[in-house]
């Protein structure tokens, strides 16, 4: 996926398609300036800048506050940005923009979407079941899968046969 502008090449953008809500995520933007001086690397979420690396300035990094984007500056640099903690609003389109220095400031850009999900911490909890039922007896039970995003889909099975949807409530 090489994107280039003159000597500047964006060689690889790594943005996970899926990110776990309970983990950090590192976005990678690898590039080759082709011998030109790096001017800046900017990161955007949904077209709003949230991180800038400019080697010619002090400090070199600048973070812009944005809902759902929490930058761990100690783990972020010219080629990567680490986000932690993630939230449900961390979903979106992430873009890396790399520019080399004057006089032309050539710029390359690449983007990808990331969706935040929350895997269940534990297996589902089933309540209301007895050990033995008679044939034809009504069965009522509750299955709860805690802390999932998006909401977990639950399927019921009796003797390894899935219960049809018209028999479920």
Coordinates of C-alpha atoms in Angstrom, one line a residue:
X1 CA 0.0 0.0 0.0
X2 CA 2.7 2.5 -0.9
X3 CA 1.3 6.0 -1.3
X4 CA 3.9 8.5 -2.6
X5 CA 4.4 12.1 -3.3
X6 CA 7.8 12.9 -4.8
X7 CA 10.3 11.2 -2.5
X8 CA 7.9 10.8 0.4
X9 CA 6.2 7.4 0.6
X10 CA 3.7 6.1 3.2
X11 CA 4.7 2.5 3.2
X12 CA 2.3 0.9 5.7
X13 CA -0.7 2.0 7.8
X14 CA -1.7 -0.4 10.5
X15 CA -5.1 0.3 12.2
X16 CA -6.9 -2.7 13.6
X17 CA -10.3 -3.3 12.2
X18 CA -11.5 -4.4 15.6
X19 CA -10.2 -3.1 19.0
X20 CA -11.1 -4.5 22.5
X21 CA -12.7 -1.9 24.7
X22 CA -10.6 -3.2 27.7
X23 CA -7.2 -2.9 26.0
X24 CA -5.0 -0.3 24.5
X25 CA -4.5 0.0 20.8
X26 CA -1.5 1.2 18.8
X27 CA -1.9 2.8 15.4
X28 CA 1.1 2.5 13.1
X29 CA 2.1 4.8 10.3
X30 CA 5.3 3.8 8.6
X31 CA 6.9 6.1 5.9
X32 CA 10.0 6.9 4.1
X33 CA 10.8 10.6 3.5
X34 CA 13.1 9.8 0.5
X35 CA 15.9 11.8 2.1
X36 CA 13.8 14.9 2.7
X37 CA 13.3 16.4 6.2
X38 CA 10.2 15.3 8.0
X39 CA 7.9 18.3 8.8
X40 CA 5.0 16.6 10.6
X41 CA 3.0 13.5 11.2
X42 CA -0.7 14.2 12.0
X43 CA -3.4 11.8 13.2
X44 CA -7.1 12.4 12.7
X45 CA -10.2 10.7 13.8
X46 CA -13.3 11.4 11.7
X47 CA -11.4 14.3 10.0
X48 CA -10.5 16.0 13.4
X49 CA -6.9 16.2 14.4
X50 CA -6.0 14.6 17.7
X51 CA -2.2 14.1 17.6
X52 CA 0.7 15.9 15.9
X53 CA 4.4 15.0 15.8
X54 CA 6.6 17.9 14.6
X55 CA 10.4 17.1 15.1
X56 CA 11.3 20.8 14.6
X57 CA 9.3 22.0 17.6
X58 CA 9.7 21.7 21.3
X59 CA 7.7 19.8 22.5
X60 CA 7.6 17.6 19.5
X61 CA 4.2 16.1 20.3
X62 CA 0.9 17.9 20.6
X63 CA -2.4 16.2 21.7
X64 CA -5.8 17.7 20.9
X65 CA -8.6 16.7 23.2
X66 CA -11.4 14.7 21.6
X67 CA -14.2 12.5 22.9
X68 CA -13.2 8.8 22.7
X69 CA -9.6 9.5 21.8
X70 CA -7.2 9.2 24.8
X71 CA -3.6 9.4 23.6
X72 CA -0.9 7.7 25.8
X73 CA 1.9 10.2 24.9
X74 CA 4.6 8.1 26.6
X75 CA 3.9 5.4 24.0
X76 CA 3.4 7.6 21.0
X77 CA 6.0 8.9 18.4
X78 CA 6.5 9.8 14.8
X79 CA 5.4 6.4 13.6
X80 CA 2.8 5.2 16.2
X81 CA 0.1 6.5 18.5
X82 CA -1.2 4.5 21.4
X83 CA -4.8 5.0 22.6
X84 CA -5.9 4.1 26.1
X85 CA -8.4 3.8 27.5
X86 CA -10.8 3.1 24.6
X87 CA -14.4 4.0 24.9
X88 CA -17.5 3.2 22.7
X89 CA -16.9 6.6 21.0
X90 CA -13.4 5.5 19.9
X91 CA -15.1 3.9 16.9
X92 CA -14.4 5.8 13.7
X93 CA -12.1 6.5 10.7
X94 CA -8.5 7.1 11.6
X95 CA -6.1 8.9 9.2
X96 CA -2.4 9.4 9.2
X97 CA -1.0 12.4 7.3
X98 CA 2.8 12.7 6.7
X99 CA 4.4 15.9 5.3
X100 CA 8.0 16.7 4.5
X101 CA 9.6 20.2 4.9
X102 CA 9.7 23.3 2.7
X103 CA 9.6 24.5 0.1
X104 CA 6.8 22.2 -1.2
X105 CA 5.5 20.4 1.9
X106 CA 4.5 17.2 0.0
X107 CA 1.9 15.3 1.9
X108 CA 0.7 11.7 1.9
X109 CA -2.4 10.5 3.6
X110 CA -3.9 7.1 4.4
X111 CA -7.0 6.1 6.5
X112 CA -8.8 3.1 7.8
X113 CA -11.8 2.3 10.0
X114 CA -11.7 0.9 13.5
X115 CA -14.6 -0.5 15.5
X116 CA -14.4 -0.9 19.3
X117 CA -15.9 -4.1 20.7
X118 CA -16.1 -5.5 24.3
X119 CA -15.7 -9.2 24.6
X120 CA -17.5 -10.7 27.5
X121 CA -15.3 -11.1 30.6
X122 CA -16.9 -14.3 31.6
X123 CA -19.1 -16.9 29.9
X124 CA -22.9 -16.4 29.9
X125 CA -24.8 -16.9 33.1
X126 CA -27.9 -19.1 32.9
X127 CA -30.5 -18.9 35.6
X128 CA -33.9 -20.6 36.3
X129 CA -33.1 -24.1 35.0
X130 CA -33.8 -27.3 36.9
X131 CA -32.0 -30.6 36.3
X132 CA -35.0 -32.6 35.1
X133 CA -38.1 -31.7 33.0
X134 CA -41.1 -33.8 31.8
X135 CA -41.9 -34.0 28.1
X136 CA -44.1 -31.1 27.1
X137 CA -43.3 -29.1 30.3
X138 CA -42.8 -25.4 29.9
X139 CA -39.3 -24.2 30.5
X140 CA -38.4 -20.7 31.4
X141 CA -34.7 -19.5 31.8
X142 CA -32.7 -16.4 31.6
X143 CA -29.2 -16.1 29.9
X144 CA -27.1 -13.0 30.7
X145 CA -23.9 -12.1 28.9
X146 CA -22.4 -9.1 30.9
X147 CA -20.5 -6.2 29.5
X148 CA -20.5 -6.9 25.8
X149 CA -20.5 -4.3 23.0
X150 CA -22.2 -4.7 20.7
X151 CA -24.8 -6.6 22.6
X152 CA -24.2 -10.4 22.5
X153 CA -26.5 -12.6 20.4
X154 CA -27.8 -15.5 22.4
X155 CA -28.9 -18.9 20.9
X156 CA -30.6 -21.6 22.9
X157 CA -30.1 -25.4 22.4
X158 CA -32.0 -28.4 23.8
X159 CA -30.2 -31.7 23.4
X160 CA -27.8 -30.1 20.9
X161 CA -30.7 -28.8 18.7
X162 CA -31.2 -25.1 18.4
X163 CA -34.5 -23.8 19.6
X164 CA -36.3 -22.0 16.7
X165 CA -36.8 -18.3 17.1
X166 CA -40.6 -18.5 17.2
X167 CA -40.3 -20.6 20.4
X168 CA -38.0 -18.0 22.1
X169 CA -39.1 -14.9 23.9

